[in-house]
Amino acid sequence: MIVNREELEELQGVTQKKLQELSKNGSADFSEKFVLQNLDSNITLVLNSDKGELIELGSRDKIIKDALLEYRADIAKIHSEIAFAGELSFYASQSLVMLENMIQALPDDEINLKNNLAAEISLLEPSIKKMIAFAKNDKTLSKYRKKDLCQEINPDFKKPFISADEGKAEAKKTAVKTSTKTASKAPAKKSSAKSTTVKKTAGKSSASASGKSSGAKATARSSKTKK
């Protein structure tokens, strides 16, 4: 695995920062601290042994390789958030401008209306300003992505969107209902068909028996007449 010296130095900087944070926490996991210390030492050895800009990591450097892959994944995630964080910030800032334009659009003599609308907008401003800061503060955006804040922001809020898990659960319910309806209809048709067949067969048997009975009576009468 070939790695740039600068990237390896960045990884070591992140590792050392984590170690400092753990040292401040009295209840920190000792095993996690040991792994980070081991990683820091290994990176130092590699950097000191190879002075080139491109460094080749061998089979003995597995701990560095694993940490490097994890570090790259974290960086990629941050960049993917930044991709739409800027757009969210832009629209949030535009919405604030539009709200301010609402006040400015009113005539000067509408003082009461202006004050009331300004009071409403002042309630919205803190939340909008948080969204404007998405592009500058990725931690804020990450919090909004990972934690359900709906009830904290507004207890009466009704979610307009369905999560992927909720969508799958709803699809399963629909599938079960459909299969249940289909299953309940199918036997009813067969039963009806069977009962119709039985009725027809019974009708034929009755007609046949009636015909035989009439024939027997006619024969009996004919033999009596001959006598």
PDB file of C-alpha atoms in Angstrom:
ATOM      1  CA  MET A   1       0.000   0.000   0.000  1.00  0.00           C
ATOM      2  CA  ILE A   2       1.468   3.350  -1.076  1.00  0.00           C
ATOM      3  CA  VAL A   3       0.610   6.378   1.033  1.00  0.00           C
ATOM      4  CA  ASN A   4       1.551  10.031   0.856  1.00  0.00           C
ATOM      5  CA  ARG A   5       3.675  11.274   3.765  1.00  0.00           C
ATOM      6  CA  GLU A   6       1.322  14.224   4.288  1.00  0.00           C
ATOM      7  CA  GLU A   7      -1.699  11.936   4.686  1.00  0.00           C
ATOM      8  CA  LEU A   8       0.186   9.781   7.176  1.00  0.00           C
ATOM      9  CA  GLU A   9       1.127  12.870   9.192  1.00  0.00           C
ATOM     10  CA  GLU A  10      -2.537  13.935   9.183  1.00  0.00           C
ATOM     11  CA  LEU A  11      -3.534  10.505  10.506  1.00  0.00           C
ATOM     12  CA  GLN A  12      -0.971  10.817  13.289  1.00  0.00           C
ATOM     13  CA  GLY A  13      -2.289  14.262  14.172  1.00  0.00           C
ATOM     14  CA  VAL A  14      -5.848  12.901  14.452  1.00  0.00           C
ATOM     15  CA  THR A  15      -4.582   9.971  16.555  1.00  0.00           C
ATOM     16  CA  GLN A  16      -2.717  12.259  18.954  1.00  0.00           C
ATOM     17  CA  LYS A  17      -5.785  14.490  19.288  1.00  0.00           C
ATOM     18  CA  LYS A  18      -7.895  11.465  20.264  1.00  0.00           C
ATOM     19  CA  LEU A  19      -5.284  10.483  22.840  1.00  0.00           C
ATOM     20  CA  GLN A  20      -5.406  13.967  24.379  1.00  0.00           C
ATOM     21  CA  GLU A  21      -9.201  13.778  24.631  1.00  0.00           C
ATOM     22  CA  LEU A  22      -8.996  10.349  26.290  1.00  0.00           C
ATOM     23  CA  SER A  23      -6.400  11.577  28.779  1.00  0.00           C
ATOM     24  CA  LYS A  24      -8.872  14.259  29.928  1.00  0.00           C
ATOM     25  CA  ASN A  25     -11.552  11.602  30.485  1.00  0.00           C
ATOM     26  CA  GLY A  26     -10.958   9.708  33.735  1.00  0.00           C
ATOM     27  CA  SER A  27     -13.354   6.908  32.782  1.00  0.00           C
ATOM     28  CA  ALA A  28     -11.853   6.378  29.300  1.00  0.00           C
ATOM     29  CA  ASP A  29     -11.472   2.847  27.930  1.00  0.00           C
ATOM     30  CA  PHE A  30      -7.879   1.708  28.590  1.00  0.00           C
ATOM     31  CA  SER A  31      -7.867  -0.709  25.645  1.00  0.00           C
ATOM     32  CA  GLU A  32      -8.836   2.099  23.234  1.00  0.00           C
ATOM     33  CA  LYS A  33      -6.049   4.263  24.626  1.00  0.00           C
ATOM     34  CA  PHE A  34      -3.541   1.409  24.213  1.00  0.00           C
ATOM     35  CA  VAL A  35      -4.547   0.897  20.544  1.00  0.00           C
ATOM     36  CA  LEU A  36      -4.144   4.613  19.804  1.00  0.00           C
ATOM     37  CA  GLN A  37      -0.740   4.743  21.529  1.00  0.00           C
ATOM     38  CA  ASN A  38       0.393   1.713  19.535  1.00  0.00           C
ATOM     39  CA  LEU A  39      -0.818   3.329  16.300  1.00  0.00           C
ATOM     40  CA  ASP A  40       0.980   6.590  17.108  1.00  0.00           C
ATOM     41  CA  SER A  41       4.245   4.744  17.794  1.00  0.00           C
ATOM     42  CA  ASN A  42       3.997   2.722  14.573  1.00  0.00           C
ATOM     43  CA  ILE A  43       3.365   5.839  12.467  1.00  0.00           C
ATOM     44  CA  THR A  44       6.393   7.542  14.055  1.00  0.00           C
ATOM     45  CA  LEU A  45       8.605   4.538  13.198  1.00  0.00           C
ATOM     46  CA  VAL A  46       7.417   4.501   9.569  1.00  0.00           C
ATOM     47  CA  LEU A  47       7.889   8.268   9.140  1.00  0.00           C
ATOM     48  CA  ASN A  48      11.390   8.150  10.632  1.00  0.00           C
ATOM     49  CA  SER A  49      12.491   5.123   8.596  1.00  0.00           C
ATOM     50  CA  ASP A  50      11.355   6.497   5.223  1.00  0.00           C
ATOM     51  CA  LYS A  51      12.045  10.134   4.385  1.00  0.00           C
ATOM     52  CA  GLY A  52      10.382  10.083   0.963  1.00  0.00           C
ATOM     53  CA  GLU A  53       7.125  11.778   0.002  1.00  0.00           C
ATOM     54  CA  LEU A  54       5.585   8.420  -0.944  1.00  0.00           C
ATOM     55  CA  ILE A  55       5.818   5.686   1.688  1.00  0.00           C
ATOM     56  CA  GLU A  56       5.146   1.995   1.115  1.00  0.00           C
ATOM     57  CA  LEU A  57       3.350   0.180   3.913  1.00  0.00           C
ATOM     58  CA  GLY A  58       4.089  -3.531   4.267  1.00  0.00           C
ATOM     59  CA  SER A  59       2.404  -6.490   5.935  1.00  0.00           C
ATOM     60  CA  ARG A  60       3.783  -5.438   9.342  1.00  0.00           C
ATOM     61  CA  ASP A  61       1.964  -2.115   9.099  1.00  0.00           C
ATOM     62  CA  LYS A  62      -1.559  -3.588   9.258  1.00  0.00           C
ATOM     63  CA  ILE A  63      -2.579  -1.386  12.191  1.00  0.00           C
ATOM     64  CA  ILE A  64      -1.647   1.722  10.151  1.00  0.00           C
ATOM     65  CA  LYS A  65      -3.429   0.428   7.024  1.00  0.00           C
ATOM     66  CA  ASP A  66      -6.670  -0.248   8.918  1.00  0.00           C
ATOM     67  CA  ALA A  67      -6.558   3.151  10.630  1.00  0.00           C
ATOM     68  CA  LEU A  68      -5.778   4.851   7.324  1.00  0.00           C
ATOM     69  CA  LEU A  69      -8.756   3.225   5.570  1.00  0.00           C
ATOM     70  CA  GLU A  70     -11.044   4.272   8.421  1.00  0.00           C
ATOM     71  CA  TYR A  71      -9.625   7.810   8.307  1.00  0.00           C
ATOM     72  CA  ARG A  72     -10.223   8.028   4.547  1.00  0.00           C
ATOM     73  CA  ALA A  73     -13.807   6.824   4.993  1.00  0.00           C
ATOM     74  CA  ASP A  74     -14.426   9.552   7.597  1.00  0.00           C
ATOM     75  CA  ILE A  75     -12.950  12.211   5.296  1.00  0.00           C
ATOM     76  CA  ALA A  76     -15.101  10.988   2.382  1.00  0.00           C
ATOM     77  CA  LYS A  77     -18.188  11.189   4.579  1.00  0.00           C
ATOM     78  CA  ILE A  78     -17.372  14.765   5.589  1.00  0.00           C
ATOM     79  CA  HIS A  79     -16.908  15.751   1.939  1.00  0.00           C
ATOM     80  CA  SER A  80     -20.224  14.123   0.987  1.00  0.00           C
ATOM     81  CA  GLU A  81     -21.943  16.189   3.698  1.00  0.00           C
ATOM     82  CA  ILE A  82     -20.263  19.370   2.507  1.00  0.00           C
ATOM     83  CA  ALA A  83     -21.615  18.699  -0.993  1.00  0.00           C
ATOM     84  CA  PHE A  84     -25.160  19.548   0.080  1.00  0.00           C
ATOM     85  CA  ALA A  85     -24.362  21.531   3.245  1.00  0.00           C
ATOM     86  CA  GLY A  86     -23.489  24.555   1.109  1.00  0.00           C
ATOM     87  CA  GLU A  87     -26.778  24.329  -0.752  1.00  0.00           C
ATOM     88  CA  LEU A  88     -28.764  24.039   2.491  1.00  0.00           C
ATOM     89  CA  SER A  89     -26.952  27.060   3.896  1.00  0.00           C
ATOM     90  CA  PHE A  90     -27.651  29.072   0.757  1.00  0.00           C
ATOM     91  CA  TYR A  91     -31.405  28.403   0.778  1.00  0.00           C
ATOM     92  CA  ALA A  92     -31.589  29.036   4.539  1.00  0.00           C
ATOM     93  CA  SER A  93     -29.918  32.426   4.106  1.00  0.00           C
ATOM     94  CA  GLN A  94     -32.257  33.225   1.211  1.00  0.00           C
ATOM     95  CA  SER A  95     -35.297  32.363   3.313  1.00  0.00           C
ATOM     96  CA  LEU A  96     -34.124  34.795   5.995  1.00  0.00           C
ATOM     97  CA  VAL A  97     -33.742  37.515   3.375  1.00  0.00           C
ATOM     98  CA  MET A  98     -37.264  36.806   2.094  1.00  0.00           C
ATOM     99  CA  LEU A  99     -38.693  37.064   5.611  1.00  0.00           C
ATOM    100  CA  GLU A 100     -36.993  40.422   6.079  1.00  0.00           C
ATOM    101  CA  ASN A 101     -38.406  41.527   2.714  1.00  0.00           C
ATOM    102  CA  MET A 102     -41.890  40.762   4.063  1.00  0.00           C
ATOM    103  CA  ILE A 103     -41.433  43.462   6.708  1.00  0.00           C
ATOM    104  CA  GLN A 104     -39.964  45.958   4.257  1.00  0.00           C
ATOM    105  CA  ALA A 105     -42.830  45.426   1.796  1.00  0.00           C
ATOM    106  CA  LEU A 106     -45.393  46.769   4.284  1.00  0.00           C
ATOM    107  CA  PRO A 107     -46.433  50.439   4.274  1.00  0.00           C
ATOM    108  CA  ASP A 108     -44.939  52.675   6.965  1.00  0.00           C
ATOM    109  CA  ASP A 109     -48.315  53.259   8.622  1.00  0.00           C
ATOM    110  CA  GLU A 110     -48.826  49.494   9.258  1.00  0.00           C
ATOM    111  CA  ILE A 111     -46.805  49.680  12.463  1.00  0.00           C
ATOM    112  CA  ASN A 112     -48.829  47.102  14.405  1.00  0.00           C
ATOM    113  CA  LEU A 113     -48.672  44.539  11.575  1.00  0.00           C
ATOM    114  CA  LYS A 114     -44.951  45.128  11.154  1.00  0.00           C
ATOM    115  CA  ASN A 115     -44.277  44.594  14.847  1.00  0.00           C
ATOM    116  CA  ASN A 116     -46.359  41.410  14.989  1.00  0.00           C
ATOM    117  CA  LEU A 117     -44.703  39.894  11.917  1.00  0.00           C
ATOM    118  CA  ALA A 118     -41.281  40.892  13.195  1.00  0.00           C
ATOM    119  CA  ALA A 119     -42.090  39.100  16.460  1.00  0.00           C
ATOM    120  CA  GLU A 120     -43.028  35.932  14.523  1.00  0.00           C
ATOM    121  CA  ILE A 121     -39.866  36.117  12.420  1.00  0.00           C
ATOM    122  CA  SER A 122     -37.727  36.586  15.521  1.00  0.00           C
ATOM    123  CA  LEU A 123     -38.925  33.136  16.671  1.00  0.00           C
ATOM    124  CA  LEU A 124     -37.743  31.595  13.396  1.00  0.00           C
ATOM    125  CA  GLU A 125     -34.411  33.416  13.121  1.00  0.00           C
ATOM    126  CA  PRO A 126     -32.397  31.268  15.600  1.00  0.00           C
ATOM    127  CA  SER A 127     -33.357  28.018  13.825  1.00  0.00           C
ATOM    128  CA  ILE A 128     -32.689  29.468  10.382  1.00  0.00           C
ATOM    129  CA  LYS A 129     -29.309  30.780  11.502  1.00  0.00           C
ATOM    130  CA  LYS A 130     -28.415  27.256  12.684  1.00  0.00           C
ATOM    131  CA  MET A 131     -29.147  25.987   9.172  1.00  0.00           C
ATOM    132  CA  ILE A 132     -27.126  28.817   7.622  1.00  0.00           C
ATOM    133  CA  ALA A 133     -24.154  27.577   9.684  1.00  0.00           C
ATOM    134  CA  PHE A 134     -24.376  24.033   8.228  1.00  0.00           C
ATOM    135  CA  ALA A 135     -21.649  24.818   5.688  1.00  0.00           C
ATOM    136  CA  LYS A 136     -19.318  26.097   8.414  1.00  0.00           C
ATOM    137  CA  ASN A 137     -20.111  23.605  11.173  1.00  0.00           C
ATOM    138  CA  ASP A 138     -20.354  19.979  10.003  1.00  0.00           C
ATOM    139  CA  LYS A 139     -21.016  18.799  13.582  1.00  0.00           C
ATOM    140  CA  THR A 140     -24.322  20.667  13.629  1.00  0.00           C
ATOM    141  CA  LEU A 141     -25.359  19.113  10.328  1.00  0.00           C
ATOM    142  CA  SER A 142     -24.281  15.656  11.515  1.00  0.00           C
ATOM    143  CA  LYS A 143     -26.451  16.072  14.630  1.00  0.00           C
ATOM    144  CA  TYR A 144     -29.486  16.950  12.495  1.00  0.00           C
ATOM    145  CA  ARG A 145     -28.838  13.912  10.287  1.00  0.00           C
ATOM    146  CA  LYS A 146     -28.372  11.313  13.018  1.00  0.00           C
ATOM    147  CA  LYS A 147     -30.717  12.427  15.811  1.00  0.00           C
ATOM    148  CA  ASP A 148     -34.485  12.838  15.666  1.00  0.00           C
ATOM    149  CA  LEU A 149     -35.019  16.401  16.903  1.00  0.00           C
ATOM    150  CA  CYS A 150     -38.622  16.807  15.681  1.00  0.00           C
ATOM    151  CA  GLN A 151     -40.293  16.653  19.092  1.00  0.00           C
ATOM    152  CA  GLU A 152     -37.597  18.807  20.687  1.00  0.00           C
ATOM    153  CA  ILE A 153     -38.121  21.540  18.095  1.00  0.00           C
ATOM    154  CA  ASN A 154     -41.918  21.289  17.986  1.00  0.00           C
ATOM    155  CA  PRO A 155     -43.881  18.754  20.101  1.00  0.00           C
ATOM    156  CA  ASP A 156     -46.936  19.110  17.827  1.00  0.00           C
ATOM    157  CA  PHE A 157     -44.990  18.457  14.627  1.00  0.00           C
ATOM    158  CA  LYS A 158     -46.288  15.636  12.420  1.00  0.00           C
ATOM    159  CA  LYS A 159     -43.634  13.985  10.271  1.00  0.00           C
ATOM    160  CA  PRO A 160     -44.380  14.396   6.547  1.00  0.00           C
ATOM    161  CA  PHE A 161     -41.706  11.908   5.493  1.00  0.00           C
ATOM    162  CA  ILE A 162     -41.518   8.140   5.964  1.00  0.00           C
ATOM    163  CA  SER A 163     -38.162   6.553   6.759  1.00  0.00           C
ATOM    164  CA  ALA A 164     -36.822   3.631   4.719  1.00  0.00           C
ATOM    165  CA  ASP A 165     -37.527   1.176   7.571  1.00  0.00           C
ATOM    166  CA  GLU A 166     -41.061   2.495   8.019  1.00  0.00           C
ATOM    167  CA  GLY A 167     -41.602   2.231   4.265  1.00  0.00           C
ATOM    168  CA  LYS A 168     -40.498  -1.413   4.256  1.00  0.00           C
ATOM    169  CA  ALA A 169     -42.754  -2.206   7.223  1.00  0.00           C
ATOM    170  CA  GLU A 170     -45.697  -0.543   5.477  1.00  0.00           C
ATOM    171  CA  ALA A 171     -44.989  -2.496   2.283  1.00  0.00           C
ATOM    172  CA  LYS A 172     -44.956  -5.772   4.251  1.00  0.00           C
ATOM    173  CA  LYS A 173     -48.303  -4.922   5.872  1.00  0.00           C
ATOM    174  CA  THR A 174     -49.820  -4.189   2.460  1.00  0.00           C
ATOM    175  CA  ALA A 175     -48.439  -7.446   1.052  1.00  0.00           C
ATOM    176  CA  VAL A 176     -49.883  -9.452   3.966  1.00  0.00           C
ATOM    177  CA  LYS A 177     -53.297  -7.783   3.604  1.00  0.00           C
ATOM    178  CA  THR A 178     -53.335  -8.468  -0.144  1.00  0.00           C
ATOM    179  CA  SER A 179     -52.365 -12.125   0.264  1.00  0.00           C
ATOM    180  CA  THR A 180     -54.966 -12.573   3.031  1.00  0.00           C
ATOM    181  CA  LYS A 181     -57.716 -11.131   0.844  1.00  0.00           C
ATOM    182  CA  THR A 182     -56.674 -13.318  -2.110  1.00  0.00           C
ATOM    183  CA  ALA A 183     -56.552 -16.411   0.083  1.00  0.00           C
ATOM    184  CA  SER A 184     -59.986 -15.726   1.564  1.00  0.00           C
ATOM    185  CA  LYS A 185     -61.561 -15.191  -1.869  1.00  0.00           C
ATOM    186  CA  ALA A 186     -60.108 -18.284  -3.548  1.00  0.00           C
ATOM    187  CA  PRO A 187     -61.672 -20.983  -1.289  1.00  0.00           C
ATOM    188  CA  ALA A 188     -65.049 -19.229  -1.498  1.00  0.00           C
ATOM    189  CA  LYS A 189     -65.094 -19.613  -5.280  1.00  0.00           C
ATOM    190  CA  LYS A 190     -64.069 -23.295  -5.088  1.00  0.00           C
ATOM    191  CA  SER A 191     -66.688 -23.984  -2.448  1.00  0.00           C
ATOM    192  CA  SER A 192     -69.317 -22.270  -4.552  1.00  0.00           C
ATOM    193  CA  ALA A 193     -68.265 -24.227  -7.588  1.00  0.00           C
ATOM    194  CA  LYS A 194     -68.344 -27.478  -5.642  1.00  0.00           C
ATOM    195  CA  SER A 195     -71.781 -26.731  -4.187  1.00  0.00           C
ATOM    196  CA  THR A 196     -73.087 -25.884  -7.676  1.00  0.00           C
ATOM    197  CA  THR A 197     -71.703 -29.166  -8.997  1.00  0.00           C
ATOM    198  CA  VAL A 198     -73.275 -31.048  -6.097  1.00  0.00           C
ATOM    199  CA  LYS A 199     -76.612 -29.367  -6.747  1.00  0.00           C
ATOM    200  CA  LYS A 200     -76.446 -30.210 -10.459  1.00  0.00           C
ATOM    201  CA  THR A 201     -75.494 -33.823  -9.682  1.00  0.00           C
ATOM    202  CA  ALA A 202     -78.258 -34.077  -7.103  1.00  0.00           C
ATOM    203  CA  GLY A 203     -80.707 -32.646  -9.639  1.00  0.00           C
ATOM    204  CA  LYS A 204     -79.672 -35.154 -12.264  1.00  0.00           C
ATOM    205  CA  SER A 205     -79.924 -38.032  -9.760  1.00  0.00           C
ATOM    206  CA  SER A 206     -83.361 -36.847  -8.675  1.00  0.00           C
ATOM    207  CA  ALA A 207     -84.520 -36.544 -12.283  1.00  0.00           C
ATOM    208  CA  SER A 208     -83.121 -39.967 -13.106  1.00  0.00           C
ATOM    209  CA  ALA A 209     -84.785 -41.520 -10.076  1.00  0.00           C
ATOM    210  CA  SER A 210     -88.053 -39.791 -10.925  1.00  0.00           C
ATOM    211  CA  GLY A 211     -87.822 -41.091 -14.499  1.00  0.00           C
ATOM    212  CA  LYS A 212     -87.195 -44.636 -13.340  1.00  0.00           C
ATOM    213  CA  SER A 213     -90.075 -44.446 -10.892  1.00  0.00           C
ATOM    214  CA  SER A 214     -92.467 -43.181 -13.579  1.00  0.00           C
ATOM    215  CA  GLY A 215     -91.320 -45.945 -15.954  1.00  0.00           C
ATOM    216  CA  ALA A 216     -91.876 -48.610 -13.321  1.00  0.00           C
ATOM    217  CA  LYS A 217     -95.399 -47.341 -12.622  1.00  0.00           C
ATOM    218  CA  ALA A 218     -96.267 -47.305 -16.320  1.00  0.00           C
ATOM    219  CA  THR A 219     -95.064 -50.923 -16.738  1.00  0.00           C
ATOM    220  CA  ALA A 220     -97.118 -52.016 -13.741  1.00  0.00           C
ATOM    221  CA  ARG A 221    -100.271 -50.422 -15.131  1.00  0.00           C
ATOM    222  CA  SER A 222     -99.694 -52.008 -18.545  1.00  0.00           C
ATOM    223  CA  SER A 223     -99.364 -55.511 -17.068  1.00  0.00           C
ATOM    224  CA  LYS A 224    -102.572 -55.019 -15.077  1.00  0.00           C
ATOM    225  CA  THR A 225    -104.459 -54.005 -18.211  1.00  0.00           C
ATOM    226  CA  LYS A 226    -103.331 -57.095 -20.086  1.00  0.00           C
ATOM    227  CA  LYS A 227    -104.557 -59.364 -17.339  1.00  0.00           C
TER     228      LYS A 227
END
